[in-house]
GROMACS .gro file of C-alpha atoms in nm:
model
  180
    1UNK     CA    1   0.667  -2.507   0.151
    2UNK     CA    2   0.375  -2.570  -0.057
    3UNK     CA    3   0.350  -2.822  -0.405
    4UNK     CA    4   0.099  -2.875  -0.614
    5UNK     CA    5  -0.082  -3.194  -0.674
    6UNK     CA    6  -0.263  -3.180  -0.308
    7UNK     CA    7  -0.631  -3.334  -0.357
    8UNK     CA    8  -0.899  -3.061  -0.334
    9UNK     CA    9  -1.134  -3.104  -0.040
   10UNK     CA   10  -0.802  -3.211   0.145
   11UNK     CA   11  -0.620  -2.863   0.056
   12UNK     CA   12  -0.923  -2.657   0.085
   13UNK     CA   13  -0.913  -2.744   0.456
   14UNK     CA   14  -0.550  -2.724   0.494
   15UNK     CA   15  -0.525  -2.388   0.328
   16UNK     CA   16  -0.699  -2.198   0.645
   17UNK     CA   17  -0.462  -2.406   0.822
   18UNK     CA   18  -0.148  -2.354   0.640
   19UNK     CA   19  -0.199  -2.035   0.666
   20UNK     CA   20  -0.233  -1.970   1.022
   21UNK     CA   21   0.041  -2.230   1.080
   22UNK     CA   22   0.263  -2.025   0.844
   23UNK     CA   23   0.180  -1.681   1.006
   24UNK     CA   24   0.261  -1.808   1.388
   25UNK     CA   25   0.588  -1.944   1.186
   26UNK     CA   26   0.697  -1.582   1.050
   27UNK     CA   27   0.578  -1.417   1.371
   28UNK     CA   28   0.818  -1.623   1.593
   29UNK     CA   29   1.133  -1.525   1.308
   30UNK     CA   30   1.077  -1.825   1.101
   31UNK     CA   31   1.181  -1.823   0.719
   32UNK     CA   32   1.050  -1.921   0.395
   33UNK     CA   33   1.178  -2.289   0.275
   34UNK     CA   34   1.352  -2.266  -0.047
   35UNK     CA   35   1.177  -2.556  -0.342
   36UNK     CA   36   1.325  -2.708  -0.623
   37UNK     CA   37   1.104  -2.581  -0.950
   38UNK     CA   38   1.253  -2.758  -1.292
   39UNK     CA   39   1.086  -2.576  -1.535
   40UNK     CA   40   1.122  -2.194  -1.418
   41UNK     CA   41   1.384  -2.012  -1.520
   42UNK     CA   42   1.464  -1.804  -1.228
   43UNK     CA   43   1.736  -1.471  -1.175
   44UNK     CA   44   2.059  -1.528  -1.015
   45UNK     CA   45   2.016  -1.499  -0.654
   46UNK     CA   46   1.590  -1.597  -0.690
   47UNK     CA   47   1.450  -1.918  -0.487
   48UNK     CA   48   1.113  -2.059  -0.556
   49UNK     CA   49   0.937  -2.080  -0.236
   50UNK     CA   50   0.561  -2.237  -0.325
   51UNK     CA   51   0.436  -2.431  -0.657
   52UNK     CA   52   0.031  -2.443  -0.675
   53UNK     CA   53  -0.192  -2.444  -0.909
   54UNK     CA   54  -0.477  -2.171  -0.859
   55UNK     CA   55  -0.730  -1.992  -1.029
   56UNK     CA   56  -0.653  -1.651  -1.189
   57UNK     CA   57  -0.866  -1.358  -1.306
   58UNK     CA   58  -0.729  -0.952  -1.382
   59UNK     CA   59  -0.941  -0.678  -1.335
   60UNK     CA   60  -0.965  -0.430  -1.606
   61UNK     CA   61  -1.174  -0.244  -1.843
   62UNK     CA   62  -1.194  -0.300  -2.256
   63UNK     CA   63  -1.318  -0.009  -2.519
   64UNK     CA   64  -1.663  -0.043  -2.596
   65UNK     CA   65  -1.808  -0.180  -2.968
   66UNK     CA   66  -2.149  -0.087  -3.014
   67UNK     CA   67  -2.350  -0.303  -3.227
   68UNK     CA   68  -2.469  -0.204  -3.565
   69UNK     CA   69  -2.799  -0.038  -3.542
   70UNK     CA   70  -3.091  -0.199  -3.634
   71UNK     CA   71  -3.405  -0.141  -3.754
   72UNK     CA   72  -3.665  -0.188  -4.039
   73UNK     CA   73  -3.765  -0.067  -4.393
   74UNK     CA   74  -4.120   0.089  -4.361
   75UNK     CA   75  -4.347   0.153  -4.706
   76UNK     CA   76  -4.480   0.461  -4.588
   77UNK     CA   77  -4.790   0.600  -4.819
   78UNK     CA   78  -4.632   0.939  -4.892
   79UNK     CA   79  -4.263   0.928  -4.828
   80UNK     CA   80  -4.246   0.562  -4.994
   81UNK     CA   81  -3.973   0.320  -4.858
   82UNK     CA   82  -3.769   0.459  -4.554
   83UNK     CA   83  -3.532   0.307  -4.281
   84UNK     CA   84  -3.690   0.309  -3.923
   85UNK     CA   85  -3.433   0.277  -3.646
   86UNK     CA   86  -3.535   0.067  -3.380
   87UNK     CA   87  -3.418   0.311  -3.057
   88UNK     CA   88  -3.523   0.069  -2.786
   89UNK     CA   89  -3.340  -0.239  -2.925
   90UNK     CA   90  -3.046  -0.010  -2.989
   91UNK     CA   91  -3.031   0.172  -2.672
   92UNK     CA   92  -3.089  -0.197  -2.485
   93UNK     CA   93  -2.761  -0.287  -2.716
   94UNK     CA   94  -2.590  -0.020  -2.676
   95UNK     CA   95  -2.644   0.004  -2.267
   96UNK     CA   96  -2.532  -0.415  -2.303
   97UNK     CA   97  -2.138  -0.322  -2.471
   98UNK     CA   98  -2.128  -0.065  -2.235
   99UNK     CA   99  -2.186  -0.267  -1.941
  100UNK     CA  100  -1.971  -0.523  -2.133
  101UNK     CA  101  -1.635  -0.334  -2.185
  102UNK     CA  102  -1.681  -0.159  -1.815
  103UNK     CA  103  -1.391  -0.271  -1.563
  104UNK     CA  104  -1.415  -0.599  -1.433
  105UNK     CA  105  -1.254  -0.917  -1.340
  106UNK     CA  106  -1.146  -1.055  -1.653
  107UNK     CA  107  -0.959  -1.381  -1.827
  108UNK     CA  108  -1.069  -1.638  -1.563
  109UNK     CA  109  -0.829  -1.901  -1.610
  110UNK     CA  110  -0.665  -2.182  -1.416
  111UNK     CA  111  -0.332  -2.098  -1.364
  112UNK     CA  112   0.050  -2.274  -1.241
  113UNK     CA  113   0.202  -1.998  -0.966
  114UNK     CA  114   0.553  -1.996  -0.815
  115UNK     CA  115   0.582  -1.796  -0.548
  116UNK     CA  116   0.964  -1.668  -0.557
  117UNK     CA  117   1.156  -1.441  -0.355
  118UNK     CA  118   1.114  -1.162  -0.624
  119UNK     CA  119   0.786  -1.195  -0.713
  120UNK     CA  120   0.476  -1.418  -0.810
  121UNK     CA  121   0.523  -1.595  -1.123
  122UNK     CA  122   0.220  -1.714  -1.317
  123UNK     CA  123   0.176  -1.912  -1.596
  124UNK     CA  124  -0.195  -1.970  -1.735
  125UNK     CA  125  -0.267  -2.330  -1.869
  126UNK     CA  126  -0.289  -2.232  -2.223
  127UNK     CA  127  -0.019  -2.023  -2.218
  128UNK     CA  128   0.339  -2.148  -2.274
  129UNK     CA  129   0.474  -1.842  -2.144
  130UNK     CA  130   0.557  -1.713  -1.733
  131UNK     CA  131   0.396  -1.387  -1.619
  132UNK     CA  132   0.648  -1.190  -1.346
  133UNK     CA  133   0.478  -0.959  -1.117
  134UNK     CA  134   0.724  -0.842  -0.900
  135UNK     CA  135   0.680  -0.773  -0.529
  136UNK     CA  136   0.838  -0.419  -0.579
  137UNK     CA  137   0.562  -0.337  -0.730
  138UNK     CA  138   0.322  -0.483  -0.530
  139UNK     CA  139   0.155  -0.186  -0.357
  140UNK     CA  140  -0.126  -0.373  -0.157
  141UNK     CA  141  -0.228  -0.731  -0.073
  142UNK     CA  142  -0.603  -0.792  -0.054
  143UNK     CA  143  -0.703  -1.173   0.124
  144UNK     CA  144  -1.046  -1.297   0.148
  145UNK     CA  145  -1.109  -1.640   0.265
  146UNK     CA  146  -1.002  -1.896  -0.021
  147UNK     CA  147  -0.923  -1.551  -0.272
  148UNK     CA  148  -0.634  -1.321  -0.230
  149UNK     CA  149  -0.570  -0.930  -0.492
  150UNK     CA  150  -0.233  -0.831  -0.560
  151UNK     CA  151  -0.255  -0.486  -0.660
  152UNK     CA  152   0.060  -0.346  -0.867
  153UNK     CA  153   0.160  -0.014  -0.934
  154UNK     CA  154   0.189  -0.068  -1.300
  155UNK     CA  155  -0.035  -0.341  -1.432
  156UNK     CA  156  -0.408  -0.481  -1.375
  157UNK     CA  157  -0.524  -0.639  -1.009
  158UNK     CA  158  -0.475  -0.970  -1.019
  159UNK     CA  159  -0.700  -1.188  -0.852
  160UNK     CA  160  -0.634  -1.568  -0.750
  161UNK     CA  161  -0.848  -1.809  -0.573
  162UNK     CA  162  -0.787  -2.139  -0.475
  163UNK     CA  163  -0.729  -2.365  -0.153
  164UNK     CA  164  -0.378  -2.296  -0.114
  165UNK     CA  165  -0.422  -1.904  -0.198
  166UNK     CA  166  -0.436  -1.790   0.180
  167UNK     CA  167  -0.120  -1.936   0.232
  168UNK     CA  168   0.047  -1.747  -0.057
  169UNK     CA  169  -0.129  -1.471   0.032
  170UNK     CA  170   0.022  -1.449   0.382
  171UNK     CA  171   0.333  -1.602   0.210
  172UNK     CA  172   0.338  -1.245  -0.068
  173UNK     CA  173   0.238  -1.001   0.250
  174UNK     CA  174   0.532  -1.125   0.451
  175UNK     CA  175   0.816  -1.100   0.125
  176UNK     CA  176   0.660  -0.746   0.046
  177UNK     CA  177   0.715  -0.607   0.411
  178UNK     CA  178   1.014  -0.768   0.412
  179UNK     CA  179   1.101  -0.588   0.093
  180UNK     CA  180   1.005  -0.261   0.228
   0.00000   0.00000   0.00000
């Protein structure tokens, strides 16, 4: 139903479209077109149903490193050379890789998604490799206006934006209920 290679401004207005062309479709008992995708392997009995590029970004929290602390050698007159932590610089630091490791969307990257009938499958551009996130364990689908979150039971949120994102996003909500 949807391929990639679609000129920007020309998608980004077709997307809003798409999508309320494709939920009228579903509502009336239309179906999903089956595409031909070359370079995915897919499971017996998966079809590919969408191939888009997008933007994608998981949400998740790291462990905090905090900085070495710093500070100064003082000559003091009667207790000669000492260290003197600098507490402000290190509490601004430390409050900073706090802040830093806290949960958050994370690895923005563009991104090559098929949209198959078991799941979303992503592969990131520097990454030779396909991520599966399987609508079985999709537990909630989140769409904004050019953004959609798939939320999973078992892994990270994952976020993707992009002008043909509300048509997967309508497109994932209609295999998940369909699932269920």
């Amino acid at each position: 139903m949807w391929r990639r290679g679609r000129r920007q401004g020309a998608a980004a207005h077709d997307g809003a479209q798409a999508a309320a062309a494709l939920t009228l479709h579903l509502q009336h008992g239309g179906a999903l077109a089956p595409i031909q995708v070359a370079d995915l392997p897919l499971s017996p009995g998966e079809v590919a149903l969408a191939d888009v590029t997008c933007s994608a970004a998981r949400y998740y929290g790291t462990e905090v490193v905090y900085p070495r602390p710093t500070g100064y050698f003082e000559n003091h007159p009667v207790f000669g050379q000492r260290w003197v932590p600098n507490r402000r610089l290190n509490a601004r630091r430390g409050h900073a890789a706090e802040a830093a490791a806290a949960p958050q969307w994370r690895d923005h990257t563009p991104a090559r998604l098929v949209l198959t009938s078991a799941g979303v499958r992503l592969r990131p551009v520097s990454s030779p490799d396909w991520l599966p996130f399987d609508h079985v364990l999709l537990t909630e689908v989140a769409m904004g206006h050019e953004d959609v979150v798939l939320k999973y039971t078992v892994c990270a949120p994952l976020h993707l934006a992009g002008p043909a994102v509300p048509w997967l996003g309508v497109a994932v909500e209609h295999l998940r209920q369909t699932m269920s």
